[in-house]
């Protein structure tokens, strides 16, 4: 009986010890579970933060893409604006050049019209207190054998007197009637044997410079029997029109000629007047 009690007591102690160990282990497990839960919470928080960061990164990427797109469009607009500005500058420059050029040509045309009845005479002896109208009338009568009573407007000498060289100044005479001017001009070949004299239409200096470039071509063309006429600054050869800017190699090798109706301008010739 006593052995039975002792055995039961030992069993109870074993059970108590086992339960104590189990309780201890459970306590340990609970502690670890708390740690796991803490770690899980931290992981959840970290995951949440990572998710939030990813969203921010996505937003930053979107904003960056938007900025890049806006920058690209701005760059494109800036390029187009620069191109438009350059085109406007080019257009303005071209317009200014055209306007200035057109205005200059209109002025030259007006000068030509005002001079269209003028003839310039060179080589005529200059005397003190002379009457230039009588001088020209005598020249036309004696040297050109024209006895007609020609009516003139203003007649005067111009240019700088060169007493050292003894060269007389030019005389410009305005004819009242162009028909009289043409008659005098057509008598020009009579002066070929008197090279000291010259006679030519008066033009603005710009037109004279253009005509000077055409004279060699004109001489070649006429020498070869071509139909030639020189009208202001236009040279017409066999119906083809040339000017000082558009003379081609073909025109430069065209026959030259002596002008029977116009004596080439004296090198001293300048437009303008002086008393």
CSV table of C-alpha atoms in Angstrom, one decimal:
chain,number,residue,atom,x,y,z
A,1,UNK,CA,0.0,0.0,0.0
A,2,UNK,CA,2.8,2.3,0.9
A,3,UNK,CA,4.6,1.4,-2.2
A,4,UNK,CA,1.5,2.3,-4.3
A,5,UNK,CA,1.3,5.7,-2.6
A,6,UNK,CA,5.0,6.4,-3.2
A,7,UNK,CA,4.6,5.5,-6.9
A,8,UNK,CA,1.6,7.8,-7.3
A,9,UNK,CA,3.6,10.6,-5.6
A,10,UNK,CA,6.5,10.1,-8.0
A,11,UNK,CA,4.2,10.1,-11.0
A,12,UNK,CA,2.5,13.3,-9.8
A,13,UNK,CA,5.9,14.9,-9.4
A,14,UNK,CA,6.9,13.8,-12.9
A,15,UNK,CA,3.7,15.2,-14.3
A,16,UNK,CA,4.2,18.5,-12.5
A,17,UNK,CA,7.7,18.7,-13.7
A,18,UNK,CA,6.5,17.9,-17.3
A,19,UNK,CA,3.8,20.5,-17.1
A,20,UNK,CA,6.3,23.0,-15.7
A,21,UNK,CA,8.6,22.3,-18.7
A,22,UNK,CA,5.7,22.6,-21.1
A,23,UNK,CA,4.7,25.8,-19.5
A,24,UNK,CA,8.2,27.1,-19.8
A,25,UNK,CA,8.4,26.1,-23.4
A,26,UNK,CA,5.0,27.7,-24.0
A,27,UNK,CA,6.3,30.8,-22.4
A,28,UNK,CA,9.4,30.7,-24.7
A,29,UNK,CA,7.2,30.1,-27.7
A,30,UNK,CA,4.9,32.9,-26.7
A,31,UNK,CA,7.9,35.2,-26.4
A,32,UNK,CA,9.1,34.2,-29.8
A,33,UNK,CA,5.6,34.6,-31.2
A,34,UNK,CA,5.6,38.1,-29.9
A,35,UNK,CA,8.9,38.8,-31.6
A,36,UNK,CA,7.6,37.3,-34.8
A,37,UNK,CA,4.5,39.4,-34.6
A,38,UNK,CA,6.7,42.5,-34.0
A,39,UNK,CA,8.9,41.5,-37.0
A,40,UNK,CA,5.7,41.0,-39.0
A,41,UNK,CA,4.4,44.4,-38.0
A,42,UNK,CA,7.7,45.9,-38.9
A,43,UNK,CA,7.7,44.1,-42.2
A,44,UNK,CA,4.2,45.3,-42.9
A,45,UNK,CA,5.2,48.8,-42.0
A,46,UNK,CA,8.3,48.5,-44.2
A,47,UNK,CA,6.2,47.0,-47.0
A,48,UNK,CA,3.8,49.9,-46.7
A,49,UNK,CA,6.7,52.4,-46.8
A,50,UNK,CA,8.2,50.6,-49.8
A,51,UNK,CA,4.8,50.8,-51.5
A,52,UNK,CA,4.5,54.4,-50.7
A,53,UNK,CA,8.0,55.1,-52.0
A,54,UNK,CA,7.2,53.1,-55.1
A,55,UNK,CA,4.2,55.3,-55.6
A,56,UNK,CA,6.3,58.4,-55.1
A,57,UNK,CA,8.9,57.1,-57.5
A,58,UNK,CA,6.1,56.5,-60.0
A,59,UNK,CA,4.8,60.0,-59.5
A,60,UNK,CA,8.3,61.4,-59.9
A,61,UNK,CA,8.7,59.4,-63.1
A,62,UNK,CA,5.4,60.7,-64.4
A,63,UNK,CA,6.3,64.3,-63.5
A,64,UNK,CA,9.7,63.8,-65.1
A,65,UNK,CA,8.2,62.4,-68.2
A,66,UNK,CA,5.7,65.4,-68.3
A,67,UNK,CA,8.6,67.8,-67.8
A,68,UNK,CA,10.6,66.1,-70.5
A,69,UNK,CA,7.6,66.2,-72.8
A,70,UNK,CA,7.0,69.9,-72.0
A,71,UNK,CA,10.8,70.6,-72.4
A,72,UNK,CA,10.7,68.9,-75.8
A,73,UNK,CA,7.6,70.9,-76.9
A,74,UNK,CA,9.2,74.1,-75.6
A,75,UNK,CA,12.4,73.3,-77.5
A,76,UNK,CA,10.4,72.6,-80.6
A,77,UNK,CA,8.4,75.9,-80.2
A,78,UNK,CA,11.7,77.8,-79.5
A,79,UNK,CA,13.2,76.3,-82.7
A,80,UNK,CA,10.1,77.2,-84.7
A,81,UNK,CA,10.1,80.7,-83.1
A,82,UNK,CA,13.8,81.2,-84.0
A,83,UNK,CA,13.1,80.0,-87.6
A,84,UNK,CA,10.1,82.4,-87.8
A,85,UNK,CA,12.3,85.3,-86.5
A,86,UNK,CA,15.0,84.5,-89.0
A,87,UNK,CA,12.5,84.3,-91.9
A,88,UNK,CA,11.0,87.6,-90.8
A,89,UNK,CA,14.5,89.1,-90.7
A,90,UNK,CA,15.3,87.8,-94.1
A,91,UNK,CA,12.0,89.0,-95.4
A,92,UNK,CA,12.6,92.5,-93.9
A,93,UNK,CA,16.1,92.6,-95.3
A,94,UNK,CA,14.9,91.5,-98.7
A,95,UNK,CA,12.1,94.0,-98.6
A,96,UNK,CA,14.4,96.8,-97.5
A,97,UNK,CA,16.9,95.9,-100.3
A,98,UNK,CA,14.1,95.7,-102.9
A,99,UNK,CA,12.5,99.0,-101.6
A,100,UNK,CA,15.8,100.8,-101.7
A,101,UNK,CA,16.7,99.4,-105.1
A,102,UNK,CA,13.3,100.2,-106.5
A,103,UNK,CA,13.4,103.7,-105.1
A,104,UNK,CA,16.9,104.2,-106.6
A,105,UNK,CA,15.8,103.0,-110.0
A,106,UNK,CA,12.8,105.3,-109.9
A,107,UNK,CA,15.0,108.2,-109.1
A,108,UNK,CA,17.3,107.3,-111.9
A,109,UNK,CA,14.3,107.0,-114.2
A,110,UNK,CA,13.2,110.5,-113.2
A,111,UNK,CA,16.7,111.8,-113.9
A,112,UNK,CA,16.7,110.2,-117.3
A,113,UNK,CA,13.4,111.7,-118.2
A,114,UNK,CA,14.6,115.2,-117.1
A,115,UNK,CA,17.7,114.7,-119.3
A,116,UNK,CA,16.0,113.1,-122.3
A,117,UNK,CA,16.2,116.3,-124.4
A,118,UNK,CA,19.8,117.0,-123.4
A,119,UNK,CA,23.0,116.7,-125.5
A,120,UNK,CA,26.5,117.0,-124.1
A,121,UNK,CA,29.1,118.6,-126.4
A,122,UNK,CA,32.9,118.3,-125.7
A,123,UNK,CA,36.0,119.8,-127.2
A,124,UNK,CA,34.4,123.1,-128.0
A,125,UNK,CA,36.8,126.0,-127.3
A,126,UNK,CA,36.0,128.0,-124.2
A,127,UNK,CA,36.3,131.8,-124.2
A,128,UNK,CA,35.7,134.3,-121.4
A,129,UNK,CA,32.3,136.0,-121.4
A,130,UNK,CA,31.0,133.7,-124.1
A,131,UNK,CA,27.3,133.1,-124.9
A,132,UNK,CA,27.0,129.3,-124.8
A,133,UNK,CA,23.8,129.4,-126.8
A,134,UNK,CA,25.6,131.2,-129.7
A,135,UNK,CA,28.6,128.8,-129.3
A,136,UNK,CA,26.3,125.8,-129.8
A,137,UNK,CA,24.4,127.3,-132.6
A,138,UNK,CA,27.6,128.1,-134.4
A,139,UNK,CA,28.9,124.5,-133.7
A,140,UNK,CA,25.8,122.9,-135.1
A,141,UNK,CA,25.8,125.1,-138.2
A,142,UNK,CA,29.6,125.0,-139.0
A,143,UNK,CA,30.6,121.5,-137.9
A,144,UNK,CA,27.3,119.5,-138.5
A,145,UNK,CA,26.1,121.6,-141.5
A,146,UNK,CA,22.6,122.0,-140.0
A,147,UNK,CA,21.2,125.4,-140.8
A,148,UNK,CA,17.8,125.0,-139.2
A,149,UNK,CA,16.9,127.5,-136.5
A,150,UNK,CA,16.8,125.1,-133.5
A,151,UNK,CA,15.1,126.2,-130.3
A,152,UNK,CA,16.9,125.5,-127.0
A,153,UNK,CA,16.1,125.7,-123.3
A,154,UNK,CA,19.0,126.1,-120.9
A,155,UNK,CA,22.6,125.8,-122.3
A,156,UNK,CA,25.6,126.0,-120.0
A,157,UNK,CA,29.1,124.6,-119.4
A,158,UNK,CA,29.7,122.3,-116.5
A,159,UNK,CA,32.5,120.5,-114.9
A,160,UNK,CA,35.8,121.7,-113.5
A,161,UNK,CA,37.9,124.0,-115.6
A,162,UNK,CA,41.4,122.7,-116.2
A,163,UNK,CA,43.5,125.7,-117.2
A,164,UNK,CA,46.8,123.8,-116.9
A,165,UNK,CA,45.7,121.2,-119.6
A,166,UNK,CA,43.8,123.8,-121.6
A,167,UNK,CA,40.8,121.5,-122.0
A,168,UNK,CA,37.4,123.2,-122.4
A,169,UNK,CA,34.6,122.3,-120.1
A,170,UNK,CA,31.6,120.3,-121.4
A,171,UNK,CA,28.5,122.1,-122.6
A,172,UNK,CA,25.0,120.6,-122.0
A,173,UNK,CA,22.2,121.9,-124.2
A,174,UNK,CA,18.5,121.2,-123.6
A,175,UNK,CA,16.5,121.0,-126.9
A,176,UNK,CA,12.9,122.2,-126.8
A,177,UNK,CA,12.0,119.5,-129.4
A,178,UNK,CA,13.4,116.0,-129.4
A,179,UNK,CA,13.1,115.9,-133.2
A,180,UNK,CA,15.8,118.6,-133.4
A,181,UNK,CA,18.0,116.7,-130.9
A,182,UNK,CA,17.7,113.5,-133.1
A,183,UNK,CA,18.6,115.5,-136.2
A,184,UNK,CA,21.7,116.8,-134.5
A,185,UNK,CA,22.6,113.4,-133.1
A,186,UNK,CA,22.2,111.7,-136.5
A,187,UNK,CA,24.8,114.2,-137.9
A,188,UNK,CA,27.4,112.8,-135.5
A,189,UNK,CA,29.3,110.8,-138.2
A,190,UNK,CA,30.5,114.2,-139.6
A,191,UNK,CA,32.7,114.5,-136.5
A,192,UNK,CA,34.6,111.4,-137.2
A,193,UNK,CA,37.3,113.3,-138.9
A,194,UNK,CA,37.4,115.8,-136.0
A,195,UNK,CA,38.3,113.7,-133.0
A,196,UNK,CA,38.7,116.8,-130.8
A,197,UNK,CA,34.9,117.1,-130.7
A,198,UNK,CA,32.4,114.8,-129.0
A,199,UNK,CA,28.7,114.7,-128.7
A,200,UNK,CA,26.4,112.3,-126.8
A,201,UNK,CA,23.1,112.1,-125.0
A,202,UNK,CA,23.2,113.0,-121.3
A,203,UNK,CA,22.4,110.3,-118.7
A,204,UNK,CA,22.8,110.0,-115.0
A,205,UNK,CA,26.2,108.7,-114.0
A,206,UNK,CA,24.7,105.3,-113.0
A,207,UNK,CA,23.3,104.8,-116.6
A,208,UNK,CA,26.6,106.0,-118.1
A,209,UNK,CA,28.5,103.4,-116.1
A,210,UNK,CA,26.1,100.7,-117.4
A,211,UNK,CA,26.3,101.9,-121.0
A,212,UNK,CA,30.1,101.9,-120.8
A,213,UNK,CA,30.1,98.2,-120.1
A,214,UNK,CA,27.9,97.6,-123.2
A,215,UNK,CA,30.0,99.6,-125.7
A,216,UNK,CA,32.5,96.8,-126.5
A,217,UNK,CA,29.7,94.3,-127.1
A,218,UNK,CA,27.9,96.9,-129.2
A,219,UNK,CA,31.0,97.5,-131.4
A,220,UNK,CA,31.6,93.8,-132.0
A,221,UNK,CA,27.9,93.2,-132.9
A,222,UNK,CA,27.7,96.1,-135.4
A,223,UNK,CA,31.1,95.3,-137.0
A,224,UNK,CA,29.6,91.9,-137.8
A,225,UNK,CA,26.5,93.3,-139.4
A,226,UNK,CA,24.1,92.7,-136.6
A,227,UNK,CA,21.1,94.9,-136.0
A,228,UNK,CA,22.0,96.9,-132.9
A,229,UNK,CA,20.4,99.6,-130.9
A,230,UNK,CA,21.4,101.1,-127.5
A,231,UNK,CA,18.4,102.5,-125.6
A,232,UNK,CA,19.3,104.0,-122.3
A,233,UNK,CA,21.1,101.1,-120.5
A,234,UNK,CA,19.6,98.3,-122.7
A,235,UNK,CA,21.6,96.9,-125.6
A,236,UNK,CA,19.4,95.2,-128.2
A,237,UNK,CA,21.2,92.8,-130.7
A,238,UNK,CA,19.0,91.1,-133.2
A,239,UNK,CA,16.0,91.5,-130.9
A,240,UNK,CA,17.8,90.1,-127.9
A,241,UNK,CA,18.0,92.4,-124.9
A,242,UNK,CA,21.2,92.7,-122.8
A,243,UNK,CA,22.1,94.9,-119.9
A,244,UNK,CA,25.3,95.4,-117.8
A,245,UNK,CA,24.2,92.7,-115.4
A,246,UNK,CA,23.1,90.0,-117.8
A,247,UNK,CA,25.7,90.1,-120.5
A,248,UNK,CA,26.5,86.5,-121.2
A,249,UNK,CA,29.6,84.9,-122.7
A,250,UNK,CA,27.8,84.7,-126.0
A,251,UNK,CA,27.0,88.4,-125.9
A,252,UNK,CA,30.6,89.2,-124.9
A,253,UNK,CA,31.9,87.4,-128.0
A,254,UNK,CA,29.2,89.0,-130.2
A,255,UNK,CA,30.4,91.3,-132.9
A,256,UNK,CA,31.4,94.8,-131.9
A,257,UNK,CA,30.5,97.9,-133.8
A,258,UNK,CA,31.0,101.6,-134.3
A,259,UNK,CA,28.0,103.7,-133.4
A,260,UNK,CA,27.0,105.8,-136.4
A,261,UNK,CA,24.4,107.8,-134.5
A,262,UNK,CA,26.1,108.3,-131.1
A,263,UNK,CA,29.6,109.4,-130.3
A,264,UNK,CA,30.9,107.6,-127.3
A,265,UNK,CA,31.0,109.8,-124.2
A,266,UNK,CA,34.1,111.8,-123.5
A,267,UNK,CA,35.9,110.4,-120.5
A,268,UNK,CA,35.5,113.8,-118.8
A,269,UNK,CA,31.8,113.6,-119.0
A,270,UNK,CA,29.9,113.8,-115.7
A,271,UNK,CA,26.3,114.5,-115.1
A,272,UNK,CA,25.5,117.7,-113.2
A,273,UNK,CA,26.0,121.4,-113.9
A,274,UNK,CA,27.9,124.4,-112.9
A,275,UNK,CA,28.0,128.0,-114.2
